[in-house]
CSV table of N, CA and C in Angstrom, one decimal:
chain,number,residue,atom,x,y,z
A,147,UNK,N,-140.8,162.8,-109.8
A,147,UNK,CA,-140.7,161.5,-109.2
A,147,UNK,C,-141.7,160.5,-109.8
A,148,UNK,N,-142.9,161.1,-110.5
A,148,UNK,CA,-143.8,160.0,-111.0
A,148,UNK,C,-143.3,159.8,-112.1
A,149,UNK,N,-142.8,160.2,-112.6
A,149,UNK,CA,-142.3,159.9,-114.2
A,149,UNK,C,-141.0,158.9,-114.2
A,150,UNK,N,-140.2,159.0,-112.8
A,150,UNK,CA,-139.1,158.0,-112.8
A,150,UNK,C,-139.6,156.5,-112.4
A,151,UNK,N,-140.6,156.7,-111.8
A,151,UNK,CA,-141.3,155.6,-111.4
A,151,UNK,C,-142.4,155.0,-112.4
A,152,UNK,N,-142.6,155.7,-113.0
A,152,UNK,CA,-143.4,155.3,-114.4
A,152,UNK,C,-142.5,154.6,-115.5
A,153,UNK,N,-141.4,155.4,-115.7
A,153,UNK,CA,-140.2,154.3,-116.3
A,153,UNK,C,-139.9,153.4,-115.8
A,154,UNK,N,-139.9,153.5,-114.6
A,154,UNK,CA,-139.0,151.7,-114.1
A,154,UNK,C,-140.1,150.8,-114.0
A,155,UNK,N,-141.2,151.4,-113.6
A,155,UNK,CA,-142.6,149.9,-114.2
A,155,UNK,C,-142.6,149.8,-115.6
A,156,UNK,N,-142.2,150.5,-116.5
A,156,UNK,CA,-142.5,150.4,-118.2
A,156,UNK,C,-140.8,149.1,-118.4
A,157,UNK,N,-140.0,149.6,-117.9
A,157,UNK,CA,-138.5,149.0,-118.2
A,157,UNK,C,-138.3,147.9,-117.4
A,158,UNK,N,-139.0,147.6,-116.4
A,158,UNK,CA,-138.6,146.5,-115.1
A,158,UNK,C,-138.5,145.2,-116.2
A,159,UNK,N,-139.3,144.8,-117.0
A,159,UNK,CA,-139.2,143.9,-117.4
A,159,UNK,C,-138.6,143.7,-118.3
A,160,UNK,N,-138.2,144.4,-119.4
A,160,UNK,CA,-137.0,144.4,-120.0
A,160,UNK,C,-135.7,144.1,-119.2
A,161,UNK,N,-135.8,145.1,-118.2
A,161,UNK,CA,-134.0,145.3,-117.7
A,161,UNK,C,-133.9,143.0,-117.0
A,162,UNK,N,-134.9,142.9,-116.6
A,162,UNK,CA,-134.4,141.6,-115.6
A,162,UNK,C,-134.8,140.8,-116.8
A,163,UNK,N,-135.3,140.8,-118.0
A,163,UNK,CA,-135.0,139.8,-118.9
A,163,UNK,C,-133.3,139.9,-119.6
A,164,UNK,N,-133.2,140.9,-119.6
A,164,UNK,CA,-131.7,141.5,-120.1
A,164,UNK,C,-130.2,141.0,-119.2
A,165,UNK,N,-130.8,141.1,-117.8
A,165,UNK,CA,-129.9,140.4,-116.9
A,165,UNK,C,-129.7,139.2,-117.0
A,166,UNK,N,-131.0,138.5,-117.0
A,166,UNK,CA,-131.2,136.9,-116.9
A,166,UNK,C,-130.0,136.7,-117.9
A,167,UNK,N,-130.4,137.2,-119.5
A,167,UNK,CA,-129.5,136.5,-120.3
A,167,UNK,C,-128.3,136.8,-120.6
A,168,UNK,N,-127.8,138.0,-119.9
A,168,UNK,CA,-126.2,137.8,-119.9
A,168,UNK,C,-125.7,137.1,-118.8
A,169,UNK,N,-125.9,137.2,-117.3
A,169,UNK,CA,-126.0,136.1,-116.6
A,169,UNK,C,-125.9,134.9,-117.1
A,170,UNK,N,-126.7,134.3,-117.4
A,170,UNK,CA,-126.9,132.8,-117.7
A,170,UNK,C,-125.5,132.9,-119.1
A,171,UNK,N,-125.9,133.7,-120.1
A,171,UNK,CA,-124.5,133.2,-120.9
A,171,UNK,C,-123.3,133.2,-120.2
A,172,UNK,N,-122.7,134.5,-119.6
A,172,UNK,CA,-121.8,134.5,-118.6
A,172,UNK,C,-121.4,133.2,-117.7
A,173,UNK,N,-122.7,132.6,-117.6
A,173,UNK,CA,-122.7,131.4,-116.5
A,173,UNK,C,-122.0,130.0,-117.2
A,174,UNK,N,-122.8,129.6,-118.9
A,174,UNK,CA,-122.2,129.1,-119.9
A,174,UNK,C,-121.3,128.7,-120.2
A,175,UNK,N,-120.8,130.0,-120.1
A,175,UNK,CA,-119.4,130.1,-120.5
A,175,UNK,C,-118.4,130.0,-119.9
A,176,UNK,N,-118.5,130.1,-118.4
A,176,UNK,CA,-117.4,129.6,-117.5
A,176,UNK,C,-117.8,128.8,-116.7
A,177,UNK,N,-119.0,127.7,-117.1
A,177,UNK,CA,-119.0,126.7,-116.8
A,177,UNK,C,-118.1,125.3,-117.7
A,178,UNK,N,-118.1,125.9,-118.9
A,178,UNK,CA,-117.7,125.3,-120.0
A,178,UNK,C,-115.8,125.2,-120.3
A,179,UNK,N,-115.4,126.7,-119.6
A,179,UNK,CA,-114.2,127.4,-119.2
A,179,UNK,C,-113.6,126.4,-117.8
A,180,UNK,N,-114.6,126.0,-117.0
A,180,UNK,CA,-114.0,125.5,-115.9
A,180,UNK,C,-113.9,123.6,-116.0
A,181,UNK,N,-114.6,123.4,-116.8
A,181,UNK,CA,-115.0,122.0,-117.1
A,181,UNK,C,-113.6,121.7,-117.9
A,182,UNK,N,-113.4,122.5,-118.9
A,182,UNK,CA,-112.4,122.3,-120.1
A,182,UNK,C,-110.9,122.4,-119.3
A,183,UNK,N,-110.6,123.6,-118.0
A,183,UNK,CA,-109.4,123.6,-117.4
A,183,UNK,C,-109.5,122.4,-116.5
A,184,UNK,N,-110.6,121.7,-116.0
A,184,UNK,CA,-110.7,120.1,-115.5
A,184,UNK,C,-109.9,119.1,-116.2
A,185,UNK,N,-110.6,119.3,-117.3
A,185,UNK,CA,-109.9,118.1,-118.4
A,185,UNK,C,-108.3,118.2,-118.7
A,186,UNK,N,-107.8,119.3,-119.2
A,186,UNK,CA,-106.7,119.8,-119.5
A,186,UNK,C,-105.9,120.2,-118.6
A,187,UNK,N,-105.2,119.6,-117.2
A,187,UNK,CA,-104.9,120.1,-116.0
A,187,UNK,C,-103.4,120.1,-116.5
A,188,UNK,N,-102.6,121.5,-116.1
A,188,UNK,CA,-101.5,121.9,-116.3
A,188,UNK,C,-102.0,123.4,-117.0
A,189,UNK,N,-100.3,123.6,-117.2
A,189,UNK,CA,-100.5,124.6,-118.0
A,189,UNK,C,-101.2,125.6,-118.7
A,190,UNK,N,-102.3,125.1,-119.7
A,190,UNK,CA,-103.0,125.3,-120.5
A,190,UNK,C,-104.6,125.1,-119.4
A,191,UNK,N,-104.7,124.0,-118.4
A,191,UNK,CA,-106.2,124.0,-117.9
A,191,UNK,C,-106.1,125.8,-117.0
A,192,UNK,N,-104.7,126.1,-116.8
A,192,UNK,CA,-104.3,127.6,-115.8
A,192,UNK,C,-104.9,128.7,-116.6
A,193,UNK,N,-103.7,128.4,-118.0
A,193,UNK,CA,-104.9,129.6,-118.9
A,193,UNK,C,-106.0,129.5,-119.0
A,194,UNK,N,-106.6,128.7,-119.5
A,194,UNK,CA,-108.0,128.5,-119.8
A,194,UNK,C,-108.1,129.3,-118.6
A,195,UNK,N,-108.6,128.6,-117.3
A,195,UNK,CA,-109.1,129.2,-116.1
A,195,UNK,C,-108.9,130.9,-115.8
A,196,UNK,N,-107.6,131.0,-116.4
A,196,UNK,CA,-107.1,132.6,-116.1
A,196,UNK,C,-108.0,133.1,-117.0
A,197,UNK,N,-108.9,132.8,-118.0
A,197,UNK,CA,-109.1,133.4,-119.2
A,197,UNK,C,-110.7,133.7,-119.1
A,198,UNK,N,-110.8,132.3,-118.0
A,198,UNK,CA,-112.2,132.4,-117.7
A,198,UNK,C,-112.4,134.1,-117.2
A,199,UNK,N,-111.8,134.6,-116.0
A,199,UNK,CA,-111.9,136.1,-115.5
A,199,UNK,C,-111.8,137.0,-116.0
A,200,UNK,N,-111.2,137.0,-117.5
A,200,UNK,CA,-111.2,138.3,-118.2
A,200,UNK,C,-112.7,137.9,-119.1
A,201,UNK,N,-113.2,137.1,-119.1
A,201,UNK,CA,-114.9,136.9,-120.1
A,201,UNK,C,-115.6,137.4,-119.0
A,202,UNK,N,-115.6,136.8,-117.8
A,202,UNK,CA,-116.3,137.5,-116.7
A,202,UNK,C,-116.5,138.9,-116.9
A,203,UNK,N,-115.4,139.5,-116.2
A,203,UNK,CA,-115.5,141.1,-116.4
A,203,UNK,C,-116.1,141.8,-118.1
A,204,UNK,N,-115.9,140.8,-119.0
A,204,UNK,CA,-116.7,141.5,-120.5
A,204,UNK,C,-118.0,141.5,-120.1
A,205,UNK,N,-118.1,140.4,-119.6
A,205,UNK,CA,-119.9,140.1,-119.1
A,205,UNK,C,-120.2,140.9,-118.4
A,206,UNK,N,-120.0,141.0,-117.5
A,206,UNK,CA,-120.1,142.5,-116.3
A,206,UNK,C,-120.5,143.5,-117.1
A,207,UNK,N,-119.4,144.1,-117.8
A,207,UNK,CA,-119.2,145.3,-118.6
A,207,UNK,C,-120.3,145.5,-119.4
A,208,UNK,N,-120.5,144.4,-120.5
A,208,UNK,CA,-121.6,143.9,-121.2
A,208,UNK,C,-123.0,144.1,-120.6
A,209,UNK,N,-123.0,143.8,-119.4
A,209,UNK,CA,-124.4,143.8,-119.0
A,209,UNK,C,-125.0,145.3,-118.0
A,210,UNK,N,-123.8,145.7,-117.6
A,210,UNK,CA,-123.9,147.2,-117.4
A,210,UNK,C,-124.0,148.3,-118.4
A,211,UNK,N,-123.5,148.1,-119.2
A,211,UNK,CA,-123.8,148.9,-120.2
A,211,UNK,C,-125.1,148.5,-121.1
A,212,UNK,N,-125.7,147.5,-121.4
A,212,UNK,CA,-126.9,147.3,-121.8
A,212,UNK,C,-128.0,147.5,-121.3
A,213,UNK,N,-127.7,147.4,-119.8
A,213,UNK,CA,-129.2,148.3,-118.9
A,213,UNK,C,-129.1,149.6,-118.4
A,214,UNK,N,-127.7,150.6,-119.0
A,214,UNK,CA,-127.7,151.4,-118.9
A,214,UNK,C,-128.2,152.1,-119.9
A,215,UNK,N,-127.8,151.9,-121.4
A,215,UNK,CA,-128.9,151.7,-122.4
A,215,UNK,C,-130.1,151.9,-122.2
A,216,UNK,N,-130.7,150.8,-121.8
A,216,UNK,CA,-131.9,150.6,-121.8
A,216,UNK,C,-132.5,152.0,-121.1
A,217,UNK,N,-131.9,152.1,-120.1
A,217,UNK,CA,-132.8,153.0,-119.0
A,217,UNK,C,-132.6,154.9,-119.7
């Protein structure tokens, strides 16, 4: 038990610097995704928006497996 707890104080800061920045790009990027299906309303602003959900979940994926990694 001390040794799992000795890891997570050695890693804590890694892992929540690691989160911040896929978060925040995640955030970026379907901010950018929702702004652009603003402009472009029809058809194409639907894709875009539909397309924003599948970068989502990379992100997710992305960021679960990088602090799974890590740990």
């Amino acid at each position: 038990m001390i040794a799992s707890v000795t890891a997570l104080i050695r890693k804590l800061g890694m892992a929540v610097l690691l989160s911040i920045t896929v978060g925040g790009a995640a955030f970026v990027i379907l901010l950018l995704f929702s702004s652009a299906s603003l402009l472009w309303a029809g058809l194409i602003g639907l894709i875009i928006q539909q397309a924003s959900y599948f970068l989502n979940g990379l992100f997710q994926i992305w960021g679960i497996s990088s602090q799974y990694h890590l740990w």
